[in-house]
Tab-separated table of C-alpha atoms and ligand atoms in Angstrom:
chain	number	residue	atom	x	y	z
V	756	MET	CA	33.382	2.249	-6.241
V	757	LYS	CA	29.864	3.253	-5.264
V	758	LYS	CA	29.079	6.625	-7.433
V	759	PRO	CA	28.604	9.554	-4.776
V	760	LYS	CA	25.918	11.047	-6.793
V	761	TYR	CA	23.992	10.238	-10.453
V	762	ASN	CA	22.456	11.437	-13.452
V	763	VAL	CA	18.848	11.851	-13.879
V	764	ALA	CA	16.630	11.676	-17.104
V	765	ILE	CA	13.020	12.304	-16.418
V	766	VAL	CA	10.926	11.146	-20.019
V	767	GLY	CA	7.510	13.328	-19.895
V	768	ALA	CA	9.219	15.973	-17.133
V	769	THR	CA	6.331	17.899	-17.782
V	770	GLY	CA	3.603	15.489	-17.430
V	771	ALA	CA	1.363	14.182	-13.593
V	772	VAL	CA	3.519	12.031	-13.917
V	773	GLY	CA	6.289	13.621	-14.070
V	774	GLU	CA	6.094	16.827	-11.245
V	775	GLN	CA	5.957	13.789	-9.043
V	776	MET	CA	8.654	12.074	-10.131
V	777	ARG	CA	10.513	15.808	-8.738
V	778	GLU	CA	8.834	15.904	-5.839
V	779	VAL	CA	9.603	12.427	-4.841
V	780	LEU	CA	13.763	12.683	-6.308
V	781	GLU	CA	13.384	16.225	-3.599
V	782	GLU	CA	11.459	15.304	-1.186
V	783	ARG	CA	14.006	11.485	-0.526
V	784	LYS	CA	16.652	13.708	-1.393
V	785	PHE	CA	17.631	11.451	-4.058
V	786	PRO	CA	21.685	12.038	-5.155
V	787	VAL	CA	20.668	13.679	-8.699
V	788	GLY	CA	23.601	15.094	-10.485
V	789	GLU	CA	22.961	15.808	-13.291
V	790	MET	CA	18.886	16.510	-14.041
V	791	ARG	CA	17.721	16.243	-16.937
V	792	LEU	CA	14.293	17.109	-17.791
V	793	LEU	CA	12.631	16.318	-21.257
V	794	ALA	CA	9.622	16.390	-22.974
V	795	SER	CA	8.037	16.753	-26.404
V	796	GLU	CA	8.915	19.939	-28.962
V	797	ARG	CA	5.583	21.450	-27.131
V	798	SER	CA	6.996	22.125	-24.398
V	799	ALA	CA	10.762	23.456	-26.062
V	800	GLY	CA	12.020	26.046	-23.857
V	801	GLN	CA	9.998	26.326	-20.803
V	802	PHE	CA	11.693	26.703	-17.172
V	803	LEU	CA	10.781	23.614	-14.220
V	804	GLU	CA	12.247	23.173	-10.677
V	805	PHE	CA	13.465	20.538	-9.062
V	806	ASP	CA	15.730	21.609	-5.726
V	807	GLY	CA	15.701	25.694	-5.872
V	808	ARG	CA	17.335	25.706	-9.038
V	809	GLN	CA	15.524	26.412	-12.540
V	810	HIS	CA	16.500	23.624	-15.167
V	811	ARG	CA	15.109	24.294	-18.607
V	812	VAL	CA	13.109	20.987	-20.370
V	813	SER	CA	15.125	19.630	-23.708
V	814	VAL	CA	13.360	18.173	-26.132
V	815	LEU	CA	13.269	14.258	-26.420
V	816	ASN	CA	16.065	12.820	-29.178
V	817	GLU	CA	17.565	9.761	-29.391
V	818	ASN	CA	20.998	11.434	-27.915
V	819	SER	CA	19.083	12.931	-24.825
V	820	PHE	CA	20.832	10.328	-22.728
V	821	GLU	CA	24.488	10.701	-22.317
V	822	ASN	CA	26.229	10.329	-19.095
V	823	THR	CA	22.730	9.592	-17.330
V	824	ASP	CA	22.292	7.200	-14.947
V	825	ILE	CA	19.621	6.244	-14.145
V	826	ALA	CA	16.205	7.246	-16.970
V	827	LEU	CA	12.457	7.432	-15.493
V	828	PHE	CA	10.731	6.920	-18.121
V	829	SER	CA	6.772	8.309	-17.524
V	830	ALA	CA	5.176	10.184	-21.634
V	831	GLY	CA	3.520	6.844	-22.828
V	832	GLY	CA	4.224	3.463	-24.506
V	833	THR	CA	5.014	4.982	-28.390
V	834	VAL	CA	7.374	7.467	-26.272
V	835	SER	CA	9.026	4.443	-24.864
V	836	ALA	CA	9.011	2.250	-27.390
V	837	LYS	CA	11.187	4.481	-29.332
V	838	TYR	CA	13.187	5.989	-26.481
V	839	VAL	CA	14.266	3.282	-24.001
V	840	PRO	CA	16.895	1.762	-26.346
V	841	PRO	CA	18.775	4.847	-27.295
V	842	ALA	CA	18.715	5.138	-23.371
V	843	VAL	CA	19.859	1.765	-22.530
V	844	SER	CA	22.306	2.239	-25.251
V	845	ALA	CA	23.899	5.002	-23.567
V	846	GLY	CA	24.324	3.300	-20.489
V	847	ALA	CA	21.746	4.721	-18.481
V	848	VAL	CA	18.928	1.848	-16.499
V	849	VAL	CA	15.375	2.665	-17.476
V	850	ILE	CA	12.795	2.666	-15.228
V	851	ASP	CA	9.444	2.577	-17.566
V	852	ASN	CA	6.224	3.747	-15.822
V	853	THR	CA	4.492	2.930	-19.089
V	854	ALA	CA	2.643	-0.415	-20.132
V	855	HIS	CA	5.316	-1.129	-22.942
V	856	PHE	CA	7.568	-3.550	-21.554
V	857	ARG	CA	5.967	-4.522	-18.121
V	858	MET	CA	5.046	-8.645	-19.347
V	859	ALA	CA	7.959	-9.199	-21.015
V	860	PRO	CA	9.538	-12.167	-19.312
V	861	ASP	CA	12.888	-10.640	-19.148
V	862	ILE	CA	11.755	-7.476	-17.452
V	863	PRO	CA	10.940	-7.340	-14.162
V	864	LEU	CA	7.538	-5.300	-12.745
V	865	VAL	CA	8.478	-4.968	-9.212
V	866	VAL	CA	6.895	-2.580	-6.040
V	867	PRO	CA	9.596	-2.720	-3.730
V	868	GLU	CA	6.846	-4.097	-0.661
V	869	VAL	CA	6.038	-6.745	-2.678
V	870	ASN	CA	9.448	-8.612	-4.741
V	871	ALA	CA	12.537	-6.001	-4.425
V	872	SER	CA	14.471	-8.958	-5.388
V	873	ALA	CA	13.053	-9.167	-8.912
V	874	ILE	CA	15.165	-5.588	-9.261
V	875	SER	CA	18.219	-7.695	-10.214
V	876	ASP	CA	17.288	-9.224	-13.116
V	877	TYR	CA	17.449	-5.232	-14.049
V	878	LYS	CA	20.622	-6.888	-15.198
V	879	LYS	CA	19.172	-7.788	-18.514
V	880	ARG	CA	18.771	-5.429	-20.179
V	881	ARG	CA	18.874	-3.003	-18.082
V	882	ILE	CA	14.630	-2.328	-17.592
V	883	ILE	CA	12.424	-1.690	-14.933
V	884	ALA	CA	8.853	-1.503	-15.752
V	885	ASN	CA	6.914	0.605	-13.170
V	886	PRO	CA	3.700	-1.218	-12.742
V	887	ASN	CA	-0.254	-0.009	-13.343
V	888	CYS	CA	-1.126	2.486	-10.657
V	889	SER	CA	-4.109	0.678	-9.911
V	890	THR	CA	-1.652	-2.847	-9.635
V	891	ILE	CA	0.528	-1.596	-7.613
V	892	GLN	CA	-1.566	-0.016	-4.745
V	893	MET	CA	-4.030	-3.453	-4.701
V	894	VAL	CA	-0.530	-6.406	-4.488
V	895	VAL	CA	0.645	-4.237	-2.115
V	896	ALA	CA	-2.263	-4.615	0.129
V	897	LEU	CA	-2.513	-8.745	-1.004
V	898	LYS	CA	0.942	-9.888	-0.420
V	899	PRO	CA	1.092	-10.094	3.272
V	900	ILE	CA	-3.064	-11.916	2.645
V	901	HIS	CA	-0.879	-14.169	0.420
V	902	ASP	CA	1.794	-15.348	2.913
V	903	ALA	CA	-0.523	-15.648	5.737
V	904	ALA	CA	-3.386	-17.562	3.674
V	905	ARG	CA	-2.683	-18.097	0.608
V	906	ILE	CA	-5.139	-16.252	-1.799
V	907	LYS	CA	-7.307	-18.329	-4.974
V	908	ARG	CA	-9.189	-15.801	-6.052
V	909	VAL	CA	-9.312	-12.188	-6.227
V	910	VAL	CA	-12.863	-10.477	-7.412
V	911	VAL	CA	-11.816	-5.421	-8.075
V	912	SER	CA	-13.684	-3.016	-8.570
V	913	THR	CA	-11.893	0.467	-9.190
V	914	TYR	CA	-12.503	3.325	-8.575
V	915	GLN	CA	-9.683	6.096	-10.776
V	916	SER	CA	-9.028	9.132	-10.115
V	917	VAL	CA	-8.944	11.437	-13.902
V	918	SER	CA	-4.983	12.004	-12.788
V	919	GLY	CA	-4.224	8.399	-13.917
V	920	ALA	CA	-4.935	9.782	-17.056
V	921	GLY	CA	-2.418	12.828	-17.658
V	922	ARG	CA	-3.137	16.567	-17.572
V	923	GLN	CA	-5.657	17.368	-20.026
V	924	ALA	CA	-7.573	15.260	-18.348
V	925	MET	CA	-7.414	16.986	-15.108
V	926	GLU	CA	-8.820	19.619	-17.373
V	927	GLU	CA	-11.682	17.873	-18.837
V	928	LEU	CA	-12.583	17.890	-15.833
V	929	SER	CA	-12.386	20.901	-14.249
V	930	GLN	CA	-13.953	22.627	-17.701
V	931	GLN	CA	-17.151	20.406	-17.563
V	932	VAL	CA	-18.209	21.386	-13.907
V	933	ALA	CA	-16.934	24.972	-15.105
V	934	ALA	CA	-19.097	24.416	-18.717
V	935	LEU	CA	-22.640	22.597	-17.056
V	936	TYR	CA	-22.221	25.342	-13.895
V	937	ASN	CA	-22.514	27.747	-16.240
V	938	SER	CA	-25.469	25.857	-19.033
V	939	LYS	CA	-22.862	25.833	-21.567
V	940	VAL	CA	-21.872	23.307	-23.567
V	941	VAL	CA	-19.747	20.364	-22.507
V	942	GLU	CA	-16.826	19.270	-24.380
V	943	LYS	CA	-15.415	15.762	-24.682
V	944	LYS	CA	-11.451	14.808	-25.550
V	945	LYS	CA	-10.008	12.927	-23.305
V	946	PHE	CA	-12.543	10.543	-21.878
V	947	PRO	CA	-15.896	9.169	-24.700
V	948	HIS	CA	-18.343	10.202	-22.506
V	949	GLN	CA	-19.080	13.464	-19.988
V	950	ILE	CA	-17.003	12.712	-16.903
V	951	ALA	CA	-17.830	15.279	-14.884
V	952	PHE	CA	-20.699	14.175	-12.238
V	953	ASN	CA	-20.343	11.116	-14.074
V	954	CYS	CA	-18.928	7.469	-13.869
V	955	ILE	CA	-17.298	4.985	-17.255
V	956	PRO	CA	-16.981	1.539	-17.124
V	957	HIS	CA	-13.747	1.966	-19.716
V	958	ILE	CA	-10.478	2.628	-19.510
V	959	ASP	CA	-8.324	2.208	-22.033
V	960	VAL	CA	-9.107	0.469	-24.786
V	961	PHE	CA	-11.782	-3.278	-25.100
V	962	MET	CA	-10.332	-6.302	-26.207
V	963	GLU	CA	-12.448	-8.701	-28.136
V	964	ASP	CA	-13.501	-10.689	-24.426
V	965	GLY	CA	-15.402	-7.498	-23.669
V	966	TYR	CA	-12.444	-6.134	-20.714
V	967	THR	CA	-10.255	-3.369	-21.225
V	968	LYS	CA	-6.766	-3.318	-21.069
V	969	GLU	CA	-6.670	-1.605	-18.020
V	970	GLU	CA	-8.579	-5.090	-16.763
V	971	TRP	CA	-6.144	-7.143	-18.117
V	972	LYS	CA	-2.957	-5.674	-16.768
V	973	MET	CA	-4.666	-5.573	-13.567
V	974	ILE	CA	-4.924	-9.281	-14.499
V	975	HIS	CA	-1.833	-10.342	-16.095
V	976	GLU	CA	0.420	-7.664	-13.676
V	977	THR	CA	-0.851	-8.829	-10.042
V	978	ARG	CA	-0.279	-12.493	-11.172
V	979	LYS	CA	3.764	-11.168	-12.620
V	980	ILE	CA	4.787	-9.811	-9.464
V	981	LEU	CA	2.801	-12.020	-7.031
V	982	GLY	CA	5.230	-14.620	-8.897
V	983	GLU	CA	1.985	-16.654	-9.399
V	984	PRO	CA	1.043	-17.466	-13.133
V	985	SER	CA	-2.602	-18.980	-12.732
V	986	LEU	CA	-3.888	-17.302	-10.102
V	987	ALA	CA	-7.697	-16.017	-11.176
V	988	VAL	CA	-8.040	-12.404	-10.755
V	989	THR	CA	-11.284	-10.319	-12.205
V	990	ALA	CA	-11.181	-6.550	-12.374
V	991	THR	CA	-14.584	-4.091	-13.375
V	992	THR	CA	-12.190	-0.424	-14.217
V	993	VAL	CA	-13.919	2.646	-13.819
V	994	ARG	CA	-13.002	5.815	-13.880
V	995	VAL	CA	-14.667	8.060	-11.619
V	996	PRO	CA	-14.646	12.025	-11.697
V	997	VAL	CA	-11.877	11.985	-8.957
V	998	PHE	CA	-8.433	14.527	-9.725
V	999	PHE	CA	-6.487	12.634	-7.380
V	1000	SER	CA	-6.410	8.913	-6.231
V	1001	HIS	CA	-7.545	5.503	-6.882
V	1002	SER	CA	-9.791	3.745	-4.656
V	1003	GLU	CA	-10.671	-0.261	-5.061
V	1004	SER	CA	-13.262	-2.828	-3.509
V	1005	VAL	CA	-10.699	-5.895	-3.733
V	1006	ASN	CA	-12.883	-9.248	-2.948
V	1007	VAL	CA	-9.896	-11.863	-1.362
V	1008	GLU	CA	-10.343	-15.469	-1.514
V	1009	THR	CA	-8.123	-17.910	0.576
V	1010	GLU	CA	-6.948	-21.374	1.387
V	1011	LYS	CA	-6.708	-20.955	4.612
V	1012	LYS	CA	-9.166	-18.557	7.405
V	1013	LEU	CA	-8.504	-15.911	8.060
V	1014	THR	CA	-10.873	-13.391	10.495
V	1015	ALA	CA	-11.297	-9.544	9.549
V	1016	ALA	CA	-8.918	-9.345	13.153
V	1017	GLU	CA	-5.850	-10.974	11.643
V	1018	VAL	CA	-6.127	-9.374	8.647
V	1019	LYS	CA	-6.678	-6.051	10.674
V	1020	SER	CA	-3.317	-6.977	12.850
V	1021	LEU	CA	-1.234	-8.418	9.151
V	1022	LEU	CA	-1.857	-5.138	7.635
V	1023	ARG	CA	-0.743	-2.829	10.423
V	1024	GLN	CA	2.823	-4.988	10.450
V	1025	ALA	CA	2.401	-3.880	6.994
V	1026	PRO	CA	5.420	-2.324	4.916
V	1027	GLY	CA	3.531	1.378	2.796
V	1028	ILE	CA	0.325	0.318	4.085
V	1029	ILE	CA	-1.600	2.667	6.800
V	1030	VAL	CA	-5.240	0.389	8.356
V	1031	ALA	CA	-7.169	3.394	8.556
V	1032	ASP	CA	-10.353	0.754	9.998
V	1033	ALA	CA	-12.541	2.174	12.480
V	1034	PRO	CA	-16.468	2.670	10.895
V	1035	GLU	CA	-17.674	3.967	14.343
V	1036	ASN	CA	-15.432	6.928	14.201
V	1037	ASN	CA	-17.154	7.417	10.134
V	1038	LEU	CA	-12.795	6.428	9.078
V	1039	TYR	CA	-12.340	4.525	6.190
V	1040	PRO	CA	-10.050	4.712	3.491
V	1041	LEU	CA	-11.096	7.699	1.287
V	1042	ALA	CA	-9.136	9.651	-1.919
V	1043	LEU	CA	-9.061	12.828	-0.415
V	1044	ASP	CA	-7.219	11.909	2.305
V	1045	ALA	CA	-5.259	9.508	0.373
V	1046	THR	CA	-3.255	12.373	-1.940
V	1047	GLY	CA	-0.110	14.075	-1.197
V	1048	LYS	CA	0.789	10.889	1.052
V	1049	ASP	CA	3.069	7.610	-0.010
V	1050	ALA	CA	1.040	5.234	2.264
V	1051	THR	CA	-1.105	2.406	0.603
V	1052	TYR	CA	-4.037	3.185	3.044
V	1053	VAL	CA	-6.938	-0.086	3.991
V	1054	GLY	CA	-10.047	0.084	5.620
V	1055	ARG	CA	-13.403	-1.298	5.421
V	1056	ILE	CA	-12.043	-4.790	6.733
V	1057	ARG	CA	-14.713	-7.437	6.877
V	1058	GLU	CA	-15.302	-10.928	5.955
V	1059	ASP	CA	-17.458	-11.832	2.864
V	1060	HIS	CA	-20.549	-14.220	4.650
V	1061	SER	CA	-21.313	-15.175	0.952
V	1062	VAL	CA	-17.681	-17.743	0.928
V	1063	GLN	CA	-15.767	-20.577	2.334
V	1064	ASN	CA	-12.749	-18.070	2.766
V	1065	GLY	CA	-13.037	-14.736	2.564
V	1066	ILE	CA	-12.327	-11.022	2.496
V	1067	ASN	CA	-12.773	-8.285	2.393
V	1068	LEU	CA	-11.538	-4.445	2.162
V	1069	TRP	CA	-11.520	-0.683	0.302
V	1070	VAL	CA	-8.189	0.094	-0.999
V	1071	VAL	CA	-6.828	3.807	-2.245
V	1072	ALA	CA	-4.059	4.929	-2.487
V	1073	ASP	CA	-2.555	8.446	-4.929
V	1074	ASN	CA	-2.270	7.381	-8.234
V	1075	LEU	CA	0.537	8.887	-9.115
V	1076	ARG	CA	2.654	9.112	-5.863
V	1077	LYS	CA	2.626	5.051	-5.162
V	1078	GLY	CA	1.517	4.486	-8.293
V	1079	ALA	CA	3.796	5.900	-10.542
V	1080	ALA	CA	6.196	7.912	-9.154
V	1081	LEU	CA	7.556	7.114	-5.470
V	1082	ASN	CA	7.062	3.599	-6.370
V	1083	ALA	CA	9.211	4.381	-9.690
V	1084	VAL	CA	12.002	6.264	-6.556
V	1085	GLN	CA	11.590	3.604	-3.924
V	1086	ILE	CA	13.318	0.561	-7.186
V	1087	ALA	CA	15.660	4.129	-8.365
V	1088	GLU	CA	17.095	4.037	-4.258
V	1089	ILE	CA	17.367	-0.291	-4.171
V	1090	LEU	CA	19.098	0.388	-7.751
V	1091	ILE	CA	21.941	2.867	-6.522
V	1092	ARG	CA	22.102	1.046	-2.592
V	1093	ASP	CA	21.862	-2.461	-4.324
V	1094	TYR	CA	23.667	-3.109	-7.533
V	1095	LEU	CA	25.123	0.477	-8.717
X	260	A2P	P1	4.744	17.379	-23.152
X	260	A2P	O1	4.168	18.413	-22.313
X	260	A2P	O2	6.272	18.512	-23.804
X	260	A2P	O3	3.733	17.531	-23.728
X	260	A2P	P2	0.523	14.193	-19.208
X	260	A2P	O4	-0.135	12.485	-18.794
X	260	A2P	O5	0.248	14.717	-17.811
X	260	A2P	O6	-0.185	14.081	-20.176
X	260	A2P	O7	2.375	13.996	-19.369
X	260	A2P	C1	2.460	13.213	-20.449
X	260	A2P	C2	3.651	13.549	-20.491
X	260	A2P	O8	5.469	12.927	-22.166
X	260	A2P	C3	4.258	14.914	-21.392
X	260	A2P	O9	5.515	15.230	-20.080
X	260	A2P	C4	3.721	14.730	-22.370
X	260	A2P	O10	5.205	15.981	-23.004
X	260	A2P	C5	5.274	13.620	-22.308
X	260	A2P	N1	5.561	13.380	-23.777
X	260	A2P	C6	4.579	13.300	-24.893
X	260	A2P	N2	4.779	13.242	-26.641
X	260	A2P	C7	5.861	13.725	-26.126
X	260	A2P	C8	7.310	12.753	-27.228
X	260	A2P	N3	6.803	12.432	-28.413
X	260	A2P	N4	8.352	13.058	-26.997
X	260	A2P	C9	8.432	13.369	-25.558
X	260	A2P	N5	7.266	13.539	-24.649
X	260	A2P	C10	6.555	13.414	-24.756
């Protein structure tokens, strides 16, 4: 018999994504029974609002998950590595927003608009992985094109907002802008270089081949979600001084020819996408417009004349919502509708 309500835990409740998780659960009227807000000892005793009530933040420990039905993790890979197993042992289903479990073959990596049916594999380990923010918005846009014309190759460059690196990163951008306007010394903690008025082609750590881990995440995760283990994908990921929403330039080569008009029409009918593409009116997706919204916005749709069958796209979405909290809550909604 279905439960009327589900006890939910948010690990990383005080963080940038954790805040959005509370908001999205509330907005979408997720049937929350008990809400457990978990963070580090730094936040002990703090109160946060959920559904019109103040909830005390508890310090995460191995016993935090008794009677929890669904645990949403967004406190970094090390925290997930240590605390997801006790959450699962306590009987919770975990939706993990970190990279820690994403590539495990027995853990589904899910974007509901693309591969919702993979959620059934949660039964193997009671863990579902939420993909990387940049991957999520890209695969939402790629899926309808792949279904219609089979994608052969993807070249993506990202313009990623600082909120993707957490609250401290947002503070760092604000403080650097203020310091520069006041002729003070710019302090760097989260980013390896000044992020204010700059672009940094370095997200996550560098690998031996000269790519960053973020770039490899986009490659591996796109293949796994689309179910195409050898799809040709290459990425350059860049941090830009924008607070919210990631933008991406995506070049797609397909087996079958698609005109720009055909791609627009496909994307207009696709779930989760809003086509914003009227250059004559200066209309194209913008980070500022996508912020706080649920959709993935696609525009600048045009044919790539340098190859036989190529399309260029500009794809923008709120990285904290569709790129993280919203995608996790959409997974939870399907989980309770079809499985729990
Ligand atoms: P806290 O606020 O107590 O440090 P962001 O990505 O915005 O930086 O947020 C990270 C989130 O993960 C915060 O809620 C943070 O809690 C939480 N977090 C970080 N490290 C731990 C830890 N060791 N145990 C529990 N929560 C943690």
